Amino acid sequence: MRFFDSSSADQWFSAWQRHLDEIPQSLALSDSNESLTFAQVDILSGKIYSKLLSLDAPFGSVALVRTSRGVRNFVAMLGILKRGFAYLLADPSMPEDRIDFIRRDSSAVCVIDDCLYEDIIANESCKPGYEQVDDHVPAYLVYTSGTT
């Protein structure tokens, strides 16, 4: 488990804000399906952040990301980090029993799949900013296949 150092989290979000201020319309992310500017990434991740604020869960809670590979993963991860949660990536092609095990084992408070992602982006308002976290809040979790 990787923990945020609150000063490094603040430094990272400060650097992100500088990019937003200086080059908001510059390309930030691209995959074979879509391209997003820094401003667009910030707005979309702000919608994820806003949705996660509605969950009654403490800092460091886990949000499992099961979206298609590409920009959606980063947008979801950024929204999760803005909320002060830890992200956990899971390949959508994983067997359901493996996903269920990971969800239960990690105590994930939510699973963001393509369907929920699209619903959040279509219906949620953007929340600017991010939550201040202390030095002991996990940033991410990684589950391996067990063969490594």
mmCIF file with all atom_site columns, C-alpha atoms in Angstrom:
data_model
loop_
_atom_site.group_PDB
_atom_site.id
_atom_site.type_symbol
_atom_site.label_atom_id
_atom_site.label_alt_id
_atom_site.label_comp_id
_atom_site.label_asym_id
_atom_site.label_entity_id
_atom_site.label_seq_id
_atom_site.pdbx_PDB_ins_code
_atom_site.Cartn_x
_atom_site.Cartn_y
_atom_site.Cartn_z
_atom_site.occupancy
_atom_site.B_iso_or_equiv
_atom_site.pdbx_formal_charge
_atom_site.auth_seq_id
_atom_site.auth_comp_id
_atom_site.auth_asym_id
_atom_site.auth_atom_id
_atom_site.pdbx_PDB_model_num
ATOM 1   C CA . MET A 1 1   ? 0.000   0.000   0.000   1.00 0.00 ? 1   MET A CA 1
ATOM 2   C CA . ARG A 1 2   ? 1.398   3.423   -0.971  1.00 0.00 ? 2   ARG A CA 1
ATOM 3   C CA . PHE A 1 3   ? 0.645   6.221   1.453   1.00 0.00 ? 3   PHE A CA 1
ATOM 4   C CA . PHE A 1 4   ? 0.246   9.869   0.581   1.00 0.00 ? 4   PHE A CA 1
ATOM 5   C CA . ASP A 1 5   ? 2.646   12.174  2.284   1.00 0.00 ? 5   ASP A CA 1
ATOM 6   C CA . SER A 1 6   ? 0.416   15.199  2.791   1.00 0.00 ? 6   SER A CA 1
ATOM 7   C CA . SER A 1 7   ? 3.135   17.562  1.576   1.00 0.00 ? 7   SER A CA 1
ATOM 8   C CA . SER A 1 8   ? 3.699   15.501  -1.593  1.00 0.00 ? 8   SER A CA 1
ATOM 9   C CA . ALA A 1 9   ? -0.070  15.318  -2.200  1.00 0.00 ? 9   ALA A CA 1
ATOM 10  C CA . ASP A 1 10  ? -0.270  19.101  -1.875  1.00 0.00 ? 10  ASP A CA 1
ATOM 11  C CA . GLN A 1 11  ? 2.731   19.460  -4.199  1.00 0.00 ? 11  GLN A CA 1
ATOM 12  C CA . TRP A 1 12  ? 1.133   17.163  -6.767  1.00 0.00 ? 12  TRP A CA 1
ATOM 13  C CA . PHE A 1 13  ? -2.207  18.991  -6.703  1.00 0.00 ? 13  PHE A CA 1
ATOM 14  C CA . SER A 1 14  ? -0.379  22.351  -6.810  1.00 0.00 ? 14  SER A CA 1
ATOM 15  C CA . ALA A 1 15  ? 1.482   21.210  -9.934  1.00 0.00 ? 15  ALA A CA 1
ATOM 16  C CA . TRP A 1 16  ? -1.815  20.062  -11.446 1.00 0.00 ? 16  TRP A CA 1
ATOM 17  C CA . GLN A 1 17  ? -3.349  23.474  -10.702 1.00 0.00 ? 17  GLN A CA 1
ATOM 18  C CA . ARG A 1 18  ? -0.394  25.243  -12.348 1.00 0.00 ? 18  ARG A CA 1
ATOM 19  C CA . HIS A 1 19  ? -1.044  23.246  -15.528 1.00 0.00 ? 19  HIS A CA 1
ATOM 20  C CA . LEU A 1 20  ? -4.706  24.198  -15.344 1.00 0.00 ? 20  LEU A CA 1
ATOM 21  C CA . ASP A 1 21  ? -3.823  27.861  -14.928 1.00 0.00 ? 21  ASP A CA 1
ATOM 22  C CA . GLU A 1 22  ? -1.102  27.940  -17.589 1.00 0.00 ? 22  GLU A CA 1
ATOM 23  C CA . ILE A 1 23  ? -2.252  25.520  -20.298 1.00 0.00 ? 23  ILE A CA 1
ATOM 24  C CA . PRO A 1 24  ? -5.882  24.534  -19.673 1.00 0.00 ? 24  PRO A CA 1
ATOM 25  C CA . GLN A 1 25  ? -6.620  23.800  -23.336 1.00 0.00 ? 25  GLN A CA 1
ATOM 26  C CA . SER A 1 26  ? -3.478  21.737  -23.941 1.00 0.00 ? 26  SER A CA 1
ATOM 27  C CA . LEU A 1 27  ? -3.762  18.017  -24.467 1.00 0.00 ? 27  LEU A CA 1
ATOM 28  C CA . ALA A 1 28  ? -3.470  16.135  -21.180 1.00 0.00 ? 28  ALA A CA 1
ATOM 29  C CA . LEU A 1 29  ? -4.647  12.598  -22.019 1.00 0.00 ? 29  LEU A CA 1
ATOM 30  C CA . SER A 1 30  ? -5.364  10.643  -25.141 1.00 0.00 ? 30  SER A CA 1
ATOM 31  C CA . ASP A 1 31  ? -6.286  7.096   -26.075 1.00 0.00 ? 31  ASP A CA 1
ATOM 32  C CA . SER A 1 32  ? -7.720  5.497   -29.184 1.00 0.00 ? 32  SER A CA 1
ATOM 33  C CA . ASN A 1 33  ? -11.249 6.689   -28.309 1.00 0.00 ? 33  ASN A CA 1
ATOM 34  C CA . GLU A 1 34  ? -10.876 10.190  -26.897 1.00 0.00 ? 34  GLU A CA 1
ATOM 35  C CA . SER A 1 35  ? -8.548  13.059  -26.118 1.00 0.00 ? 35  SER A CA 1
ATOM 36  C CA . LEU A 1 36  ? -8.920  15.419  -23.174 1.00 0.00 ? 36  LEU A CA 1
ATOM 37  C CA . THR A 1 37  ? -7.403  18.768  -22.268 1.00 0.00 ? 37  THR A CA 1
ATOM 38  C CA . PHE A 1 38  ? -6.214  19.570  -18.758 1.00 0.00 ? 38  PHE A CA 1
ATOM 39  C CA . ALA A 1 39  ? -9.416  21.556  -18.183 1.00 0.00 ? 39  ALA A CA 1
ATOM 40  C CA . GLN A 1 40  ? -11.597 18.662  -19.358 1.00 0.00 ? 40  GLN A CA 1
ATOM 41  C CA . VAL A 1 41  ? -9.742  16.162  -17.155 1.00 0.00 ? 41  VAL A CA 1
ATOM 42  C CA . ASP A 1 42  ? -10.177 18.461  -14.180 1.00 0.00 ? 42  ASP A CA 1
ATOM 43  C CA . ILE A 1 43  ? -13.909 18.868  -14.803 1.00 0.00 ? 43  ILE A CA 1
ATOM 44  C CA . LEU A 1 44  ? -14.513 15.147  -15.315 1.00 0.00 ? 44  LEU A CA 1
ATOM 45  C CA . SER A 1 45  ? -12.445 14.156  -12.279 1.00 0.00 ? 45  SER A CA 1
ATOM 46  C CA . GLY A 1 46  ? -14.312 16.836  -10.307 1.00 0.00 ? 46  GLY A CA 1
ATOM 47  C CA . LYS A 1 47  ? -17.542 15.015  -11.142 1.00 0.00 ? 47  LYS A CA 1
ATOM 48  C CA . ILE A 1 48  ? -16.094 11.750  -9.792  1.00 0.00 ? 48  ILE A CA 1
ATOM 49  C CA . TYR A 1 49  ? -14.916 13.636  -6.702  1.00 0.00 ? 49  TYR A CA 1
ATOM 50  C CA . SER A 1 50  ? -18.380 15.143  -6.234  1.00 0.00 ? 50  SER A CA 1
ATOM 51  C CA . LYS A 1 51  ? -20.061 11.729  -6.468  1.00 0.00 ? 51  LYS A CA 1
ATOM 52  C CA . LEU A 1 52  ? -17.621 10.202  -3.970  1.00 0.00 ? 52  LEU A CA 1
ATOM 53  C CA . LEU A 1 53  ? -18.328 13.019  -1.509  1.00 0.00 ? 53  LEU A CA 1
ATOM 54  C CA . SER A 1 54  ? -21.857 11.630  -1.247  1.00 0.00 ? 54  SER A CA 1
ATOM 55  C CA . LEU A 1 55  ? -20.475 8.411   0.240   1.00 0.00 ? 55  LEU A CA 1
ATOM 56  C CA . ASP A 1 56  ? -20.289 8.332   4.009   1.00 0.00 ? 56  ASP A CA 1
ATOM 57  C CA . ALA A 1 57  ? -16.759 6.955   4.079   1.00 0.00 ? 57  ALA A CA 1
ATOM 58  C CA . PRO A 1 58  ? -13.553 8.136   5.750   1.00 0.00 ? 58  PRO A CA 1
ATOM 59  C CA . PHE A 1 59  ? -10.350 9.255   4.089   1.00 0.00 ? 59  PHE A CA 1
ATOM 60  C CA . GLY A 1 60  ? -8.329  6.284   2.924   1.00 0.00 ? 60  GLY A CA 1
ATOM 61  C CA . SER A 1 61  ? -11.391 4.281   1.882   1.00 0.00 ? 61  SER A CA 1
ATOM 62  C CA . VAL A 1 62  ? -10.881 2.228   -1.258  1.00 0.00 ? 62  VAL A CA 1
ATOM 63  C CA . ALA A 1 63  ? -12.629 2.849   -4.580  1.00 0.00 ? 63  ALA A CA 1
ATOM 64  C CA . LEU A 1 64  ? -12.233 0.048   -7.104  1.00 0.00 ? 64  LEU A CA 1
ATOM 65  C CA . VAL A 1 65  ? -11.840 1.215   -10.728 1.00 0.00 ? 65  VAL A CA 1
ATOM 66  C CA . ARG A 1 66  ? -13.024 -1.241  -13.345 1.00 0.00 ? 66  ARG A CA 1
ATOM 67  C CA . THR A 1 67  ? -13.302 0.988   -16.398 1.00 0.00 ? 67  THR A CA 1
ATOM 68  C CA . SER A 1 68  ? -12.051 0.367   -19.918 1.00 0.00 ? 68  SER A CA 1
ATOM 69  C CA . ARG A 1 69  ? -8.347  1.042   -20.273 1.00 0.00 ? 69  ARG A CA 1
ATOM 70  C CA . GLY A 1 70  ? -7.533  4.568   -21.330 1.00 0.00 ? 70  GLY A CA 1
ATOM 71  C CA . VAL A 1 71  ? -8.323  8.078   -20.174 1.00 0.00 ? 71  VAL A CA 1
ATOM 72  C CA . ARG A 1 72  ? -11.236 6.886   -18.016 1.00 0.00 ? 72  ARG A CA 1
ATOM 73  C CA . ASN A 1 73  ? -8.811  5.142   -15.661 1.00 0.00 ? 73  ASN A CA 1
ATOM 74  C CA . PHE A 1 74  ? -6.841  8.326   -15.057 1.00 0.00 ? 74  PHE A CA 1
ATOM 75  C CA . VAL A 1 75  ? -9.947  10.510  -14.712 1.00 0.00 ? 75  VAL A CA 1
ATOM 76  C CA . ALA A 1 76  ? -11.407 8.094   -12.159 1.00 0.00 ? 76  ALA A CA 1
ATOM 77  C CA . MET A 1 77  ? -8.100  7.798   -10.271 1.00 0.00 ? 77  MET A CA 1
ATOM 78  C CA . LEU A 1 78  ? -7.749  11.587  -10.081 1.00 0.00 ? 78  LEU A CA 1
ATOM 79  C CA . GLY A 1 79  ? -11.313 11.989  -8.799  1.00 0.00 ? 79  GLY A CA 1
ATOM 80  C CA . ILE A 1 80  ? -10.676 9.291   -6.199  1.00 0.00 ? 80  ILE A CA 1
ATOM 81  C CA . LEU A 1 81  ? -7.445  10.941  -5.046  1.00 0.00 ? 81  LEU A CA 1
ATOM 82  C CA . LYS A 1 82  ? -9.216  14.318  -4.856  1.00 0.00 ? 82  LYS A CA 1
ATOM 83  C CA . ARG A 1 83  ? -11.680 12.690  -2.447  1.00 0.00 ? 83  ARG A CA 1
ATOM 84  C CA . GLY A 1 84  ? -8.856  11.387  -0.254  1.00 0.00 ? 84  GLY A CA 1
ATOM 85  C CA . PHE A 1 85  ? -9.614  7.764   -1.143  1.00 0.00 ? 85  PHE A CA 1
ATOM 86  C CA . ALA A 1 86  ? -7.246  5.079   -2.385  1.00 0.00 ? 86  ALA A CA 1
ATOM 87  C CA . TYR A 1 87  ? -7.763  3.746   -5.885  1.00 0.00 ? 87  TYR A CA 1
ATOM 88  C CA . LEU A 1 88  ? -7.543  0.097   -6.846  1.00 0.00 ? 88  LEU A CA 1
ATOM 89  C CA . LEU A 1 89  ? -7.417  -0.758  -10.554 1.00 0.00 ? 89  LEU A CA 1
ATOM 90  C CA . ALA A 1 90  ? -9.024  -3.977  -11.765 1.00 0.00 ? 90  ALA A CA 1
ATOM 91  C CA . ASP A 1 91  ? -9.066  -5.131  -15.365 1.00 0.00 ? 91  ASP A CA 1
ATOM 92  C CA . PRO A 1 92  ? -12.660 -5.348  -16.629 1.00 0.00 ? 92  PRO A CA 1
ATOM 93  C CA . SER A 1 93  ? -11.836 -8.708  -18.201 1.00 0.00 ? 93  SER A CA 1
ATOM 94  C CA . MET A 1 94  ? -11.064 -10.299 -14.823 1.00 0.00 ? 94  MET A CA 1
ATOM 95  C CA . PRO A 1 95  ? -13.444 -13.070 -13.802 1.00 0.00 ? 95  PRO A CA 1
ATOM 96  C CA . GLU A 1 96  ? -16.345 -11.903 -11.625 1.00 0.00 ? 96  GLU A CA 1
ATOM 97  C CA . ASP A 1 97  ? -15.309 -14.104 -8.707  1.00 0.00 ? 97  ASP A CA 1
ATOM 98  C CA . ARG A 1 98  ? -11.845 -12.481 -8.693  1.00 0.00 ? 98  ARG A CA 1
ATOM 99  C CA . ILE A 1 99  ? -13.399 -8.986  -8.761  1.00 0.00 ? 99  ILE A CA 1
ATOM 100 C CA . ASP A 1 100 ? -15.766 -9.952  -5.932  1.00 0.00 ? 100 ASP A CA 1
ATOM 101 C CA . PHE A 1 101 ? -12.854 -11.270 -3.876  1.00 0.00 ? 101 PHE A CA 1
ATOM 102 C CA . ILE A 1 102 ? -10.808 -8.090  -4.443  1.00 0.00 ? 102 ILE A CA 1
ATOM 103 C CA . ARG A 1 103 ? -13.795 -5.877  -3.630  1.00 0.00 ? 103 ARG A CA 1
ATOM 104 C CA . ARG A 1 104 ? -14.501 -7.731  -0.379  1.00 0.00 ? 104 ARG A CA 1
ATOM 105 C CA . ASP A 1 105 ? -10.854 -8.149  0.609   1.00 0.00 ? 105 ASP A CA 1
ATOM 106 C CA . SER A 1 106 ? -10.067 -4.459  0.048   1.00 0.00 ? 106 SER A CA 1
ATOM 107 C CA . SER A 1 107 ? -13.341 -3.294  1.659   1.00 0.00 ? 107 SER A CA 1
ATOM 108 C CA . ALA A 1 108 ? -13.958 -1.108  -1.397  1.00 0.00 ? 108 ALA A CA 1
ATOM 109 C CA . VAL A 1 109 ? -16.729 1.412   -0.731  1.00 0.00 ? 109 VAL A CA 1
ATOM 110 C CA . CYS A 1 110 ? -17.628 1.575   -4.423  1.00 0.00 ? 110 CYS A CA 1
ATOM 111 C CA . VAL A 1 111 ? -16.844 0.095   -7.817  1.00 0.00 ? 111 VAL A CA 1
ATOM 112 C CA . ILE A 1 112 ? -16.541 2.532   -10.702 1.00 0.00 ? 112 ILE A CA 1
ATOM 113 C CA . ASP A 1 113 ? -17.192 0.583   -13.887 1.00 0.00 ? 113 ASP A CA 1
ATOM 114 C CA . ASP A 1 114 ? -17.945 1.980   -17.355 1.00 0.00 ? 114 ASP A CA 1
ATOM 115 C CA . CYS A 1 115 ? -21.676 2.194   -16.627 1.00 0.00 ? 115 CYS A CA 1
ATOM 116 C CA . LEU A 1 116 ? -21.268 4.142   -13.377 1.00 0.00 ? 116 LEU A CA 1
ATOM 117 C CA . TYR A 1 117 ? -18.530 6.295   -14.920 1.00 0.00 ? 117 TYR A CA 1
ATOM 118 C CA . GLU A 1 118 ? -20.838 7.327   -17.769 1.00 0.00 ? 118 GLU A CA 1
ATOM 119 C CA . ASP A 1 119 ? -23.696 7.995   -15.334 1.00 0.00 ? 119 ASP A CA 1
ATOM 120 C CA . ILE A 1 120 ? -21.485 10.184  -13.129 1.00 0.00 ? 120 ILE A CA 1
ATOM 121 C CA . ILE A 1 121 ? -20.104 12.140  -16.087 1.00 0.00 ? 121 ILE A CA 1
ATOM 122 C CA . ALA A 1 122 ? -23.608 12.706  -17.498 1.00 0.00 ? 122 ALA A CA 1
ATOM 123 C CA . ASN A 1 123 ? -25.380 13.605  -14.258 1.00 0.00 ? 123 ASN A CA 1
ATOM 124 C CA . GLU A 1 124 ? -23.005 14.833  -11.582 1.00 0.00 ? 124 GLU A CA 1
ATOM 125 C CA . SER A 1 125 ? -21.911 18.418  -10.995 1.00 0.00 ? 125 SER A CA 1
ATOM 126 C CA . CYS A 1 126 ? -18.220 19.242  -10.910 1.00 0.00 ? 126 CYS A CA 1
ATOM 127 C CA . LYS A 1 127 ? -16.721 19.889  -7.471  1.00 0.00 ? 127 LYS A CA 1
ATOM 128 C CA . PRO A 1 128 ? -13.509 21.947  -7.632  1.00 0.00 ? 128 PRO A CA 1
ATOM 129 C CA . GLY A 1 129 ? -10.555 21.349  -5.334  1.00 0.00 ? 129 GLY A CA 1
ATOM 130 C CA . TYR A 1 130 ? -9.528  18.333  -3.315  1.00 0.00 ? 130 TYR A CA 1
ATOM 131 C CA . GLU A 1 131 ? -9.572  17.045  0.241   1.00 0.00 ? 131 GLU A CA 1
ATOM 132 C CA . GLN A 1 132 ? -6.610  17.691  2.512   1.00 0.00 ? 132 GLN A CA 1
ATOM 133 C CA . VAL A 1 133 ? -5.307  14.359  3.792   1.00 0.00 ? 133 VAL A CA 1
ATOM 134 C CA . ASP A 1 134 ? -2.888  13.424  6.536   1.00 0.00 ? 134 ASP A CA 1
ATOM 135 C CA . ASP A 1 135 ? 0.335   11.448  6.154   1.00 0.00 ? 135 ASP A CA 1
ATOM 136 C CA . HIS A 1 136 ? -1.284  8.047   6.681   1.00 0.00 ? 136 HIS A CA 1
ATOM 137 C CA . VAL A 1 137 ? -3.939  7.977   3.974   1.00 0.00 ? 137 VAL A CA 1
ATOM 138 C CA . PRO A 1 138 ? -3.280  5.303   1.337   1.00 0.00 ? 138 PRO A CA 1
ATOM 139 C CA . ALA A 1 139 ? -3.119  6.494   -2.282  1.00 0.00 ? 139 ALA A CA 1
ATOM 140 C CA . TYR A 1 140 ? -3.542  3.151   -4.036  1.00 0.00 ? 140 TYR A CA 1
ATOM 141 C CA . LEU A 1 141 ? -3.680  -0.613  -3.624  1.00 0.00 ? 141 LEU A CA 1
ATOM 142 C CA . VAL A 1 142 ? -2.395  -3.247  -6.023  1.00 0.00 ? 142 VAL A CA 1
ATOM 143 C CA . TYR A 1 143 ? -3.570  -6.832  -6.281  1.00 0.00 ? 143 TYR A CA 1
ATOM 144 C CA . THR A 1 144 ? -1.445  -9.206  -8.313  1.00 0.00 ? 144 THR A CA 1
ATOM 145 C CA . SER A 1 145 ? -2.499  -12.390 -10.039 1.00 0.00 ? 145 SER A CA 1
ATOM 146 C CA . GLY A 1 146 ? -0.787  -14.397 -7.328  1.00 0.00 ? 146 GLY A CA 1
ATOM 147 C CA . THR A 1 147 ? 1.803   -15.763 -9.727  1.00 0.00 ? 147 THR A CA 1
ATOM 148 C CA . THR A 1 148 ? 4.352   -12.993 -9.229  1.00 0.00 ? 148 THR A CA 1
#
